[in-house]
Amino acid sequence: VSRHLLDALATTQALCGIFADAAVLRALLAVEAALARAQADTGIIPARAADAIAGAAHAERFDAAEIAQAARRSASIAIPLVEALTARVRAADEAAARFVHYGATSQDIVDTAMALLVLRALEVLAGDQRRLGAALRTLSDRHSGDVMVARTLLQPAVPTTFGLKVALWFHAQRRAWRRLDEAAREAAVLQFGGAAGTLASLGEHAPAVTRALALQLGLAAPAAPWQSDRDRIAALVAACGLLCGALGKMARDVSLLMQFEVAEAAEPGGGSSAMPHKQNPARSAIVLAAATRLPGLVSSSLAGLVQEHERSAGGWHAEWPVLADAMQTTGSALEAARDIAEGLTADTGRMRANLEAARGAVVSEWLSTVATRSVGRDQARAITQGVLARVSDGVALEVAVGEFPALRDTLSADELRRLGDPAAYLGQAEQFRRRLLEEG
Amino acid sequence: VSRHLLDALATTQALCGIFADAAVLRALLAVEAALARAQADTGIIPARAADAIAGAAHAERFDAAEIAQAARRSASIAIPLVEALTARVRAADEAAARFVHYGATSQDIVDTAMALLVLRALEVLAGDQRRLGAALRTLSDRHSGDVMVARTLLQPAVPTTFGLKVALWFHAQRRAWRRLDEAAREAAVLQFGGAAGTLASLGEHAPAVTRALALQLGLAAPAAPWQSDRDRIAALVAACGLLCGALGKMARDVSLLMQFEVAEAAEPGGGSSAMPHKQNPARSAIVLAAATRLPGLVSSSLAGLVQEHERSAGGWHAEWPVLADAMQTTGSALEAARDIAEGLTADTGRMRANLEAARGAVVSEWLSTVATRSVGRDQARAITQGVLARVSDGVALEVAVGEFPALRDTLSADELRRLGDPAAYLGQAEQFRRRLLEEG
Amino acid sequence: VSRHLLDALATTQALCGIFADAAVLRALLAVEAALARAQADTGIIPARAADAIAGAAHAERFDAAEIAQAARRSASIAIPLVEALTARVRAADEAAARFVHYGATSQDIVDTAMALLVLRALEVLAGDQRRLGAALRTLSDRHSGDVMVARTLLQPAVPTTFGLKVALWFHAQRRAWRRLDEAAREAAVLQFGGAAGTLASLGEHAPAVTRALALQLGLAAPAAPWQSDRDRIAALVAACGLLCGALGKMARDVSLLMQFEVAEAAEPGGGSSAMPHKQNPARSAIVLAAATRLPGLVSSSLAGLVQEHERSAGGWHAEWPVLADAMQTTGSALEAARDIAEGLTADTGRMRANLEAARGAVVSEWLSTVATRSVGRDQARAITQGVLARVSDGVALEVAVGEFPALRDTLSADELRRLGDPAAYLGQAEQFRRRLLEEG
Amino acid sequence: VSRHLLDALATTQALCGIFADAAVLRALLAVEAALARAQADTGIIPARAADAIAGAAHAERFDAAEIAQAARRSASIAIPLVEALTARVRAADEAAARFVHYGATSQDIVDTAMALLVLRALEVLAGDQRRLGAALRTLSDRHSGDVMVARTLLQPAVPTTFGLKVALWFHAQRRAWRRLDEAAREAAVLQFGGAAGTLASLGEHAPAVTRALALQLGLAAPAAPWQSDRDRIAALVAACGLLCGALGKMARDVSLLMQFEVAEAAEPGGGSSAMPHKQNPARSAIVLAAATRLPGLVSSSLAGLVQEHERSAGGWHAEWPVLADAMQTTGSALEAARDIAEGLTADTGRMRANLEAARGAVVSEWLSTVATRSVGRDQARAITQGVLARVSDGVALEVAVGEFPALRDTLSADELRRLGDPAAYLGQAEQFRRRLLEEG
């Protein structure tokens, strides 16, 4: 009963595996085994019991579907799992069975197992993010001097470079990644508090067991158990939302550049079942789908923060699929963005041609600023519109400019020459581009 | 690679099956087969080809994981499926292969298949809803005369009956269900538009094929293809959100009534791994988790409405998991709510005792209204607070009332007698209760 | 302390007024006055008291800012208002003061006042919606025969008509409007339940007072008070979300058509402070901003549904600004959409030119379907791609087709002729268009 | 046309002022004046012009409502403001008018003005947060030794201390505050990019003007203009969501503790219009309303991230009210939380009494752990349930324990003695408490 088809664009093979039953079982059982080991090391349960527990804690011996079904009775997947584990341990070593899950509560096991899965997912995401970053950096450098029209509200504005555009994509995903990476590391910590967060059942041994358990699992231990303070998880989901937003912006740009009428860039691949000729922005669609979905996942995650007392009824229980979906969908977007960045082809000739076609439009800011020097804002607007009207009647830009004294008399010879060269009106594009790549 | 464990509280066995790969494949292939049959009936493809296509369209012969993986290249699960189906048809009947998916586009197949799944899911939900409604109706009738304290902002207010409380749950879930049922039926319609919604590839045969296809699948055909107008789907997801909100309100009430210090009602079951005595509101937690999650799913669904031209890049692609999650989570909440309603035990003695304990408090509205008759609002407040202070000093309510002339002289003998009987201060509780059940 | 500037694009003058302090005060006081009148009519308070209360209930005599500040102490705007009203009544008629707000609770007043405001806002929205619908209908009729390229995933697909595109906008906004109109009428009902929803303080007079009050205010009375069942409000906010989504789809299309490189349509107006030439999709930006914002407002609204017992702490209190923002933002989007529809200019020449430019591409579905008749799907794809390659080398489409026997031998003379005429490949465009307008 | 009433619980007086028209106008004009000054300092406009611009840039001379109305034509509040400012400058100094808004674009002015407002709002929030933190710290210290029942899923679990509960509130709000403070400082940076983010209109003077402008305004300048990369703003809104979630958890706890049947703590104040006796959790309701609303605001904010090219149509335009609402609502929650923390009264006697009443229940984890030492998990559960059954029959706990050999023979004398003392079963409560306060 997998849902590969409906989730095809919302996860990747690797991430699907990390949050699938086998991996979740392995993580839950790893926590139970590490707990027993930590308690044996601390001397509060026999080493033999820890061995028996570890020996029984093999994921393949448990039936995830059955455990999931049973979980609906207690609203906890750990309770039926602990029962099943205890039965298996008892079968092997009667005396050891009493030490299964000793002093812990369900949420300790589930939260800590989720921390392990988050770290594994982070690693997968990090791999794609590194490749995405590297590809964007290369792309930006390659096109540092390729001019194109900048578009504001989807209308031609002034010239810019494709290199700067890509550098902005690069920096945005870097900022977002740093937030996500930091949030994941803060979220992936040990939860160990016993029945209600005081570890009373372990008496004086609690600190030593906690330290040993954290060590076993390679997780940090926070100042106190956090079973009803889920802000770290919500911050991680929010960081996924911010990253998908940044990737979505890039994908929106790519899909717009790929339009037949624009045709300045194309991502690789993307067929249609009805129209053989089509090259669709398929990977952009995957990224945009993630950016469409994440805001809602973040909202679900934040809504769960209002938890009751020492363990909530509902807030916590909403968390697992939301966290898993957020990381899987983000990973899907990262993989698709990586493919876009690595395979993007830019048509710099078409960029120049589109800029040329919009030439009158794109010099209007400059003309207006120049005219302002001699005549003020309102008249400068009128003059600029006059020039553009002439250009759209077919008059050459340089000629049209010469017809308006406020412009002609203000422009230096050098400036007049630059009118014909968009590359001369790039301002700080290259400086900004370099700074973005350096900082990233 | 199922995710039974993380989704344990967010779906049910039945719904999990409806949106799982096997069922999705069956639905997609059913649409392809019905299309071929409709075209054969209309005479535009040979009947033999339709037979060959139907013969090859068996879900178990396709590998969902492989198709899902391939789908990432085209952002469509239908494209690789159609390729695989074509290959299987060709193997059986070379000539028939050319008529696979004839005149259709990917989205036609996926949207129409989703419509079929929505109707199947609706049936499952309807079963639980019927049982929930029936159980609530019975519960309300059984407790029509059982007084309890009404609580506003979690503080004791006036008396009410448990019967009215349950009738309000009943009516709210009925209203929400009617919305959901209607929305699902509006959403589950044929999508058939060809490459871009004009059905041009079928020429003059388009209307006949459309009619035949709708008939084959038992779906209504809307005024026009709706491939980039997804409001019907979003309205269905919103209706799921409204239903989960209504169920969440009931579950919140139950979990509050179940508190040790309140103990007026209890849902069945609900253990803890650390504390053997505990009876947790486990099913309420499942419902509340759904109510926590749905607002975000609705938000994702609405965000996808802003689609580009005749088929969107991203908005549509975000829809499948959101719709499936919304229906599965809603179904999980309905099943849990059904179990709560069918198994709820009410402790009417405890209800009376809690009411008695808060007795001073709960008559304060009435005292205040009575005193207002002789002395006006502000003084009435002061008098009421005076009475309550005496009561909390241990003075009997009737005695305390007698100490304040503004009350003593206004109250009729009958009224004085009713002071001691909360059942005499129920207002329209029973009338409201009956009307709610009648209307539902 | 208005927020005209930050809310400039998120409300309209009319709607801003409806939810502003003066109007809210008027509505709250109208409910208090109607309550007194209803009680006088029912004989439970003196007519003179009702006159005094109505006489004092003038919005301009109250200080909204002061009441709002005081409201933070009780989490209720009605409590300080009732105090202030009582003081004013007492100043005029000592005896009448005791009958202010008699038997009611704060939420009765606020909820019922909001119902009045919702109806007033609905009227404003309805006016713009009517004009929007009429303008779209006219526009669709005017362009029923104007062919343009349909675009899927932002790539050229087959031909369609601008008339059909507009008819789809029309039908989507009609569907959404019907939902909103119905939801608003269901939500705008009397709330009258007294302290906790039983109306006990009014004893046997409760039904008569309720009827009289509903009559006074022109509101329907539901089966029972609904103070902690807010689904009707949330359904209204959700309907706003659905409408903004439909309008957002239209605005997205307009902004894409308005691109310099596409230039098939333009909304009126829209300047830039830096670039005098620019004609920005300013009104589309307003609509798209609303569509960006609404999903979150709906999510907030749904999150508030999980309310405690007979009056919630927090869920209700979150509702006022969310409901007001939803209706104001939706109204802003409707007004902007109305202006777009009424002022939209279509460049049908450019539509044809763009279609011609993409001609090879747009006939590919047809070529593919035709070739499928003789050679099957896979080979048909290859043939179609071959034809398109020839066309992009500059070969005329008809010539290129002639080079491939699978096409040449299958196409009838009539079909060959139609190759050159996109208007001959419109399928059901006009039939769909008419049906959409008829149903709307 | 203020909306004090509907927003009464969603802002504070101070924050309302910061985002109100007068303050927004002041901020916008401050940016225009600083720009002129920076350009005069850099020598590209005459000092006299800068003086004239600064002289005209007085908020009280502009009509916010008129500017807001005009803004709907261009989807920009800066365009009509610049026009009005230019007119005023021209009236004073004809020659200076041409240097108004020189080289800038609308979004530069609005974004930078918003940065100024964010910093002002942050200061207000910081004041309340400091007081909240200090009050919680004091409260936690005061109640470090006061035992109470910990509650999981709203059921009694083991003992804990009120001091630890408060310390967890403290640490959660500290973590959230640090995120918010950092996010606000990252978001409140200069935006200065000219027409499309290259500052081309300022030629070689761009870096110097940027530096001077940042200096004038006391803002940092980022690596490059960020006009269509809004992640910093969205991260700030998300941080508001996380803080409101943390405060909401505290308010939920307080409202639950304040229940009549629990009565362990009470926030100050909170009346009812119908029931004079009531002390409602009014400030908790304000906080919970904020926590209900914020997830949706965060979702709106994230949805806006997918922006087109160098300036978006819609994504940016949705941002202003969302950001202002998020900060105002968060400030409202902080102020209310501050009042709760500063005025909270704890009834430690009642805490002990409730613990005593649930005594059997709260020792069950311990009994179970102890019994596990001799007999294993399953039998230990049965024994514990046996003891609890005896206790609920009225048998003293110590006696009941003695009846079960598996317990009696395992418990040391010391342990038996501690059975009667919940304070002896607090585990690491005090250690956790101290660590939380130290780290905070």
CSV table of C-alpha atoms in Angstrom, one decimal, chain C residues 249-423:
chain,number,residue,atom,x,y,z
C,249,LYS,CA,-6.2,32.7,-12.1
C,250,MET,CA,-7.7,35.3,-14.4
C,251,ALA,CA,-5.2,37.9,-13.2
C,252,ARG,CA,-2.3,35.5,-13.7
C,253,ASP,CA,-3.5,35.0,-17.3
C,254,VAL,CA,-3.8,38.7,-17.9
C,255,SER,CA,-0.4,39.5,-16.5
C,256,LEU,CA,1.1,36.8,-18.7
C,257,LEU,CA,-0.8,38.0,-21.8
C,258,MET,CA,0.5,41.5,-21.0
C,259,GLN,CA,4.1,40.5,-21.2
C,260,PHE,CA,6.0,42.6,-23.7
C,261,GLU,CA,7.0,39.5,-25.6
C,262,VAL,CA,3.4,38.2,-25.7
C,263,ALA,CA,1.3,41.5,-25.8
C,264,GLU,CA,-2.0,39.9,-26.6
C,265,ALA,CA,-4.0,41.8,-24.0
C,266,ALA,CA,-3.6,44.7,-21.6
C,267,GLU,CA,-5.4,45.9,-18.6
C,268,PRO,CA,-5.8,49.7,-18.4
C,269,GLY,CA,-3.3,52.0,-16.5
C,270,GLY,CA,-0.5,51.0,-14.2
C,271,GLY,CA,2.5,53.4,-14.1
C,272,SER,CA,6.0,53.1,-12.6
C,273,SER,CA,7.9,55.7,-10.6
C,274,ALA,CA,11.2,55.0,-12.3
C,275,MET,CA,10.2,54.0,-15.9
C,276,PRO,CA,7.9,56.4,-17.6
C,277,HIS,CA,7.0,54.0,-20.5
C,278,LYS,CA,5.8,51.2,-18.4
C,279,GLN,CA,2.2,50.0,-18.4
C,280,ASN,CA,2.2,47.6,-15.5
C,281,PRO,CA,-0.5,45.0,-14.7
C,282,ALA,CA,-1.3,47.0,-11.5
C,283,ARG,CA,-4.8,45.7,-11.0
C,284,SER,CA,-3.7,42.1,-11.7
C,285,ALA,CA,-1.1,42.6,-9.0
C,286,ILE,CA,-3.9,43.7,-6.6
C,287,VAL,CA,-5.9,40.5,-7.4
C,288,LEU,CA,-2.8,38.3,-7.2
C,289,ALA,CA,-1.9,39.8,-3.9
C,290,ALA,CA,-5.4,38.9,-2.6
C,291,ALA,CA,-5.0,35.3,-4.0
C,292,THR,CA,-1.6,35.1,-2.2
C,293,ARG,CA,-3.1,36.2,1.1
C,294,LEU,CA,-6.4,34.4,1.3
C,295,PRO,CA,-5.2,30.8,1.7
C,296,GLY,CA,-3.5,31.9,5.0
C,297,LEU,CA,-6.7,33.7,6.2
C,298,VAL,CA,-8.7,30.6,5.5
C,299,SER,CA,-6.2,28.5,7.4
C,300,SER,CA,-6.4,30.9,10.4
C,301,SER,CA,-10.2,30.7,10.2
C,302,LEU,CA,-10.3,27.0,10.1
C,303,ALA,CA,-7.8,26.7,13.0
C,304,GLY,CA,-10.2,28.6,15.2
C,305,LEU,CA,-12.9,26.0,14.8
C,306,VAL,CA,-11.7,23.8,17.7
C,307,GLN,CA,-13.4,25.6,20.4
C,308,GLU,CA,-13.8,24.7,24.1
C,309,HIS,CA,-17.3,23.9,25.5
C,310,GLU,CA,-19.9,26.7,25.5
C,311,ARG,CA,-17.5,29.6,24.7
C,312,SER,CA,-13.9,29.3,23.6
C,313,ALA,CA,-10.8,31.1,24.9
C,314,GLY,CA,-9.0,32.2,21.8
C,315,GLY,CA,-10.7,30.6,18.9
C,316,TRP,CA,-13.5,33.1,18.8
C,317,HIS,CA,-11.3,36.0,19.6
C,318,ALA,CA,-9.1,35.4,16.5
C,319,GLU,CA,-12.1,35.6,14.3
C,320,TRP,CA,-13.0,39.3,13.9
C,321,PRO,CA,-9.9,40.6,12.1
C,322,VAL,CA,-9.7,37.4,10.0
C,323,LEU,CA,-13.3,37.7,8.8
C,324,ALA,CA,-13.0,41.4,8.1
C,325,ASP,CA,-9.7,41.0,6.3
C,326,ALA,CA,-11.0,38.2,4.2
C,327,MET,CA,-14.1,40.2,3.1
C,328,GLN,CA,-12.1,43.4,2.6
C,329,THR,CA,-9.3,41.7,0.6
C,330,THR,CA,-11.8,39.8,-1.5
C,331,GLY,CA,-13.7,43.0,-2.2
C,332,SER,CA,-10.4,44.7,-3.2
C,333,ALA,CA,-9.8,41.8,-5.6
C,334,LEU,CA,-13.3,42.0,-7.0
C,335,GLU,CA,-13.0,45.7,-7.6
C,336,ALA,CA,-9.7,45.3,-9.4
C,337,ALA,CA,-11.0,42.3,-11.4
C,338,ARG,CA,-14.0,44.4,-12.4
C,339,ASP,CA,-11.7,47.1,-13.7
C,340,ILE,CA,-9.6,44.6,-15.6
C,341,ALA,CA,-12.6,43.0,-17.2
C,342,GLU,CA,-14.2,46.4,-18.1
C,343,GLY,CA,-11.0,47.9,-19.4
C,344,LEU,CA,-9.2,44.9,-21.0
C,345,THR,CA,-8.0,45.5,-24.5
C,346,ALA,CA,-7.2,42.5,-26.6
C,347,ASP,CA,-4.8,42.6,-29.5
C,348,THR,CA,-6.3,40.0,-31.8
C,349,GLY,CA,-3.8,40.7,-34.5
C,350,ARG,CA,-1.0,39.8,-32.1
C,351,MET,CA,-2.9,36.7,-31.0
C,352,ARG,CA,-2.9,35.5,-34.6
C,353,ALA,CA,0.7,36.5,-35.1
C,354,ASN,CA,1.8,34.6,-32.0
C,355,LEU,CA,-0.2,31.6,-33.1
C,356,GLU,CA,1.4,31.8,-36.6
C,357,ALA,CA,4.8,32.0,-35.0
C,358,ALA,CA,4.1,28.8,-33.1
C,359,ARG,CA,2.3,27.2,-35.9
C,360,GLY,CA,4.4,24.1,-36.2
C,361,ALA,CA,4.1,23.6,-32.5
C,362,VAL,CA,0.3,24.1,-32.4
C,363,VAL,CA,-0.5,21.6,-35.0
C,364,SER,CA,1.6,18.9,-33.5
C,365,GLU,CA,-1.3,17.4,-31.5
C,366,TRP,CA,-3.3,17.1,-34.7
C,367,LEU,CA,-0.5,15.7,-36.8
C,368,SER,CA,0.2,13.2,-34.1
C,369,THR,CA,-3.4,12.1,-33.9
C,370,VAL,CA,-3.6,11.8,-37.7
C,371,ALA,CA,-0.4,9.9,-38.0
C,372,THR,CA,-1.6,7.6,-35.2
C,373,ARG,CA,-4.4,6.5,-37.5
C,374,SER,CA,-1.9,4.8,-39.8
C,375,VAL,CA,1.2,4.1,-37.8
C,376,GLY,CA,0.6,4.0,-34.0
C,377,ARG,CA,1.6,6.3,-31.2
C,378,ASP,CA,5.3,5.9,-31.0
C,379,GLN,CA,6.0,6.3,-34.7
C,380,ALA,CA,3.5,9.1,-34.9
C,381,ARG,CA,5.5,11.0,-32.4
C,382,ALA,CA,8.6,10.5,-34.4
C,383,ILE,CA,6.9,11.6,-37.6
C,384,THR,CA,5.5,14.7,-36.0
C,385,GLN,CA,8.9,15.7,-34.6
C,386,GLY,CA,10.3,15.2,-38.1
C,387,VAL,CA,7.7,17.6,-39.6
C,388,LEU,CA,8.4,20.2,-36.9
C,389,ALA,CA,12.1,19.9,-37.4
C,390,ARG,CA,11.6,20.7,-41.1
C,391,VAL,CA,9.3,23.6,-40.3
C,392,SER,CA,11.9,25.1,-37.9
C,393,ASP,CA,14.3,24.8,-40.9
C,394,GLY,CA,12.1,27.1,-42.8
C,395,VAL,CA,10.1,24.6,-44.8
C,396,ALA,CA,6.4,25.4,-45.2
C,397,LEU,CA,4.2,23.2,-43.0
C,398,GLU,CA,2.2,21.9,-46.0
C,399,VAL,CA,5.4,21.0,-47.8
C,400,ALA,CA,6.9,19.3,-44.8
C,401,VAL,CA,3.7,17.2,-44.2
C,402,GLY,CA,3.9,16.1,-47.8
C,403,GLU,CA,7.3,14.6,-47.2
C,404,PHE,CA,6.0,12.0,-44.7
C,405,PRO,CA,3.8,9.4,-46.4
C,406,ALA,CA,2.1,8.4,-43.1
C,407,LEU,CA,0.7,11.9,-43.0
C,408,ARG,CA,0.3,12.6,-46.7
C,409,ASP,CA,-1.6,9.5,-47.5
C,410,THR,CA,-3.9,9.7,-44.5
C,411,LEU,CA,-4.9,13.4,-44.7
C,412,SER,CA,-7.9,14.1,-46.8
C,413,ALA,CA,-7.8,17.1,-49.1
C,414,ASP,CA,-10.1,18.9,-46.8
C,415,GLU,CA,-7.8,18.1,-43.9
C,416,LEU,CA,-4.8,19.3,-45.8
C,417,ARG,CA,-6.5,22.6,-46.6
C,418,ARG,CA,-7.2,23.0,-42.9
C,419,LEU,CA,-3.6,22.6,-42.0
C,420,GLY,CA,-3.1,26.2,-42.9
C,421,ASP,CA,-6.0,27.5,-40.9
C,422,PRO,CA,-5.9,27.3,-37.1
C,423,ALA,CA,-9.5,28.4,-37.0
